[in-house]
Coordinates of C-alpha atoms and ligand atoms in Angstrom, one line a residue:
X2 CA 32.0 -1.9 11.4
X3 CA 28.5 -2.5 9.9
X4 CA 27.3 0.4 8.0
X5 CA 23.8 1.8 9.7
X6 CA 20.7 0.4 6.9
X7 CA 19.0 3.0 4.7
X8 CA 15.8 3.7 5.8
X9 CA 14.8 6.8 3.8
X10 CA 14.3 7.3 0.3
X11 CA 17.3 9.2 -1.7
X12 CA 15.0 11.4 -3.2
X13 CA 12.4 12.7 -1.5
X14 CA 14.0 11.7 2.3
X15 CA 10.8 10.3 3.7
X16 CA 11.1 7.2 5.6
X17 CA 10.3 3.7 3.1
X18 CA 8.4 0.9 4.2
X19 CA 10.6 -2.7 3.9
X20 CA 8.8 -4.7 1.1
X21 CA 9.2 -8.3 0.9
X22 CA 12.0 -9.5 -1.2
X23 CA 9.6 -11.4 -3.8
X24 CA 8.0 -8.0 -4.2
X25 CA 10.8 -5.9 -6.2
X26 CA 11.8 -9.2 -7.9
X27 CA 8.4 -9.5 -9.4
X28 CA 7.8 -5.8 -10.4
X29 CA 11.5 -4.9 -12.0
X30 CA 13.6 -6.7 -14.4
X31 CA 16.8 -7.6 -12.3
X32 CA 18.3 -10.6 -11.2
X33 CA 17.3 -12.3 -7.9
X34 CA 21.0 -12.1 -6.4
X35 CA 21.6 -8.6 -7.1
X36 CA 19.2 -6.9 -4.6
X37 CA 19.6 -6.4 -1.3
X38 CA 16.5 -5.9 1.3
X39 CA 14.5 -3.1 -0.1
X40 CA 12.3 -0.3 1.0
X41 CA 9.0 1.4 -0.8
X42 CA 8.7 4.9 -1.2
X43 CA 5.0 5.8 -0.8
X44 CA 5.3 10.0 -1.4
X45 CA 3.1 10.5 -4.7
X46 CA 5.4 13.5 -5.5
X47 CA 8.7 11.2 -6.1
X48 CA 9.5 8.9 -8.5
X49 CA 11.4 6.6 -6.4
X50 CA 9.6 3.2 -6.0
X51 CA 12.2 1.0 -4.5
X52 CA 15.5 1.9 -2.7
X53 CA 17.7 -0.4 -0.6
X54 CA 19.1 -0.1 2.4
X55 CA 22.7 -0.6 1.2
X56 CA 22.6 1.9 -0.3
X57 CA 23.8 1.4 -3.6
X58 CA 20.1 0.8 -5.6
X59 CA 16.9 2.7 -6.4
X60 CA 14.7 2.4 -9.2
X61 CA 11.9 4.9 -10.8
X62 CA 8.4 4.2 -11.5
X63 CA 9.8 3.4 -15.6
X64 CA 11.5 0.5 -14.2
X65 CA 8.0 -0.9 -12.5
X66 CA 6.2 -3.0 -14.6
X67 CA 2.9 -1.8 -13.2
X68 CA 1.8 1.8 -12.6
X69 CA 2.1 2.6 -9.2
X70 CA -1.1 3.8 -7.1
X71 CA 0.3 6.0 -5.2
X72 CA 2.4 7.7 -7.5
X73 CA 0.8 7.6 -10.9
X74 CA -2.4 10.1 -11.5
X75 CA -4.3 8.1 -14.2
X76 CA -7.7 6.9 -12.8
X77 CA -7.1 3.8 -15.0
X78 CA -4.6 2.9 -11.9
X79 CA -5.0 -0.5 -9.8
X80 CA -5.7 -0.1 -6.1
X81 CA -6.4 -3.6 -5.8
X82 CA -3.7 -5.5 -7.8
X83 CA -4.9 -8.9 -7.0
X84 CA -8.2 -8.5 -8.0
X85 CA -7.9 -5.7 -10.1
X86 CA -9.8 -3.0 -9.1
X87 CA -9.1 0.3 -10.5
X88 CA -9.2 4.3 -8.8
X89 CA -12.0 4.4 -11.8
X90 CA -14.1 1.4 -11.2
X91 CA -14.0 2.0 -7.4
X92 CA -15.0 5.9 -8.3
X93 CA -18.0 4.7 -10.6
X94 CA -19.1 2.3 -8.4
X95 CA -19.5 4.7 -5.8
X96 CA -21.4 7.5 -8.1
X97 CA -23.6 4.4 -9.6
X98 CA -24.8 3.0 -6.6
X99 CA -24.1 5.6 -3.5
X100 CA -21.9 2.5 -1.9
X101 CA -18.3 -0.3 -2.6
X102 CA -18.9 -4.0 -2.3
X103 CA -15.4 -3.9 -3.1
X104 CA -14.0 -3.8 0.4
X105 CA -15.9 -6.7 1.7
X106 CA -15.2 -8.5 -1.6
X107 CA -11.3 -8.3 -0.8
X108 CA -11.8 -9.1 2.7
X109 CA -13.5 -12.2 2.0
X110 CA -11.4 -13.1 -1.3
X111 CA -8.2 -12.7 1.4
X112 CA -9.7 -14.6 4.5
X113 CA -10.3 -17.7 1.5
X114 CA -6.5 -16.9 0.7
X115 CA -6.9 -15.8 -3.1
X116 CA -4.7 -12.4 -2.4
X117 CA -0.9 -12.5 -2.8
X118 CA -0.1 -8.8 -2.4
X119 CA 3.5 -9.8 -2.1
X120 CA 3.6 -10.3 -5.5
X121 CA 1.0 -8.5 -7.3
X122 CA 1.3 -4.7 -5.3
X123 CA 4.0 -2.6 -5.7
X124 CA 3.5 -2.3 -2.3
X125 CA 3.9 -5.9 -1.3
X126 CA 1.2 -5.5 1.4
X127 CA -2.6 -5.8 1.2
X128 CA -4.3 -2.6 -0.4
X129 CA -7.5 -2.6 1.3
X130 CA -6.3 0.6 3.5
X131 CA -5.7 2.2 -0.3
X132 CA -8.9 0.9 -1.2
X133 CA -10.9 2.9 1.6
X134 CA -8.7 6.3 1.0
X135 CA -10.3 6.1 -2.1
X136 CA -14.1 5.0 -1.2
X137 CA -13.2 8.0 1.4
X138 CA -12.4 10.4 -1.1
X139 CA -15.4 9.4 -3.7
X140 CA -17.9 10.1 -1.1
X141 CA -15.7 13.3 0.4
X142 CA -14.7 15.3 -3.1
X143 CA -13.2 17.8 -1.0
X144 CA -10.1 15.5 0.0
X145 CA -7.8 14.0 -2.2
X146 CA -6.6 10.4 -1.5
X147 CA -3.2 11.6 -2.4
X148 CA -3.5 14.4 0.8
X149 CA -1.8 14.0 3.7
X150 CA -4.3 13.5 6.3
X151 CA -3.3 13.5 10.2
X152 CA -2.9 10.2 11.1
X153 CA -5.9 10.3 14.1
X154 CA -8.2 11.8 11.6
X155 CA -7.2 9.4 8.9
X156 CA -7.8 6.1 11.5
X157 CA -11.5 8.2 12.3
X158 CA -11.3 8.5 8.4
X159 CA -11.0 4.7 7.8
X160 CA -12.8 3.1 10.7
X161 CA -15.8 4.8 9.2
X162 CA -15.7 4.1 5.9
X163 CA -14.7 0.1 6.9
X164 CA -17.8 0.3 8.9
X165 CA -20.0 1.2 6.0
X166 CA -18.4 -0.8 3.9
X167 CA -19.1 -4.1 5.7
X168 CA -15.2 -4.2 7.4
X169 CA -15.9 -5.6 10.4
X170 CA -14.8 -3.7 13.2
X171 CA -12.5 -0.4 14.0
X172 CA -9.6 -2.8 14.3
X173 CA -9.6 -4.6 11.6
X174 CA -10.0 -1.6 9.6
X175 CA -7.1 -0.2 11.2
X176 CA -4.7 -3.6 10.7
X177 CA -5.7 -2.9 6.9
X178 CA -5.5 0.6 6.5
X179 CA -1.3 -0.5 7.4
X180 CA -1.4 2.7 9.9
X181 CA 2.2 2.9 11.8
X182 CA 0.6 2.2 14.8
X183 CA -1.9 -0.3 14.3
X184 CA -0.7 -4.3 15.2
X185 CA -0.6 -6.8 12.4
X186 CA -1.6 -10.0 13.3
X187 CA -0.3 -12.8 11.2
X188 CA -3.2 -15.1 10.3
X189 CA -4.8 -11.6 8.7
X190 CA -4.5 -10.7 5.2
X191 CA -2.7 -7.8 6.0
X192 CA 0.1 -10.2 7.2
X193 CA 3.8 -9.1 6.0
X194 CA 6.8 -10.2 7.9
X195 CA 7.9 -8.6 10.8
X196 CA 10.8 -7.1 9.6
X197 CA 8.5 -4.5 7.6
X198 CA 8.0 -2.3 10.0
X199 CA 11.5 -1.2 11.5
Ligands
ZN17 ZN1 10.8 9.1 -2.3

């Protein structure tokens, strides 16, 4: 009988989010034909990156090659692999000029299909949701992008930052903010197979 996938993290026990295979394979230092599919831990209090769902496998943030937004506190961090913004630059932006031309930046690089998240996030999936927790959290010093927001007042959260930030609409903002319940349509730059959300 077929053993039931892992879907949660050995550590912390949250549920992980399937990453592409080419993700793990470009952020660790293992072989191609030793992992299994694998799953992202995205809980900033737990050092598990990766895990697979045979599980057998899991690897730390020491064993990424990148530091890991989510879990790592230094403002120096990526949000935006591909095009490497930083928690900092996006923070300074914001106190410089009251406003991000980052978002609409990404958008645009990712609709001229420059972006290959798969390979450059530890996430394996567009960041521009990341992006706007952290636009959200410049202009809102009270909340940290690393709280746990409810998801309604998150998607409230998100749709108005997109909208000032030159996102188009409520939906796409939603498709990139990689909500649970939000579709992902495949010709967006949010695309990731299928598979990613079971
Ligand atoms: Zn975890």
């Amino acid at each position: 009988m077929r053993k039931e996938p892992r879907l949660n993290c050995p550590s912390c026990h949250r549920k992980g989010r399937r990453v592409p295979a080419v993700t793990p394979l470009s952020m660790l230092n293992v072989a191609a034909d030793t992992l299994g599919p694998m799953r992202f831990c995205r809980s900033a209090d737990c050092d598990v990156v990766y895990f697979d769902e045979a599980n057998s496998q899991s690897f730390t943030t020491a064993e990424v090659k990148v530091l890991v937004y989510q879990k790592d506190p230094s403002p120096a961090r990526l949000v935006c692999y591909c095009f490497a913004h930083s928690v900092e630059s996006l923070e300074d932006e914001v106190r410089a000029t009251g406003t991000s031309t980052v978002p609409e930046s990404i958008a645009n690089n990712c609709k001229a299909g420059l972006d290959d998240c798969e390979h450059n996030n530890p996430q394996g999936a567009c960041c521009l949701g990341n992006v706007l927790r952290v636009l959200a959290s410049a202009g809102t010093p009270a909340r940290s992008p690393r709280a746990s927001v409810e998801p309604e007042s998150e998607r409230n959260l998100l749709a108005g930052v997109a909208k000032n930030q030159g996102v188009r609409t409520r939906r796409e903002a939603e498709r990139c903010a990689h909500l649970e319940s939000a579709p992902r349509p495949a010709e967006h730059c949010c695309s990731v197979s299928k598979e990613n959300e079971s």
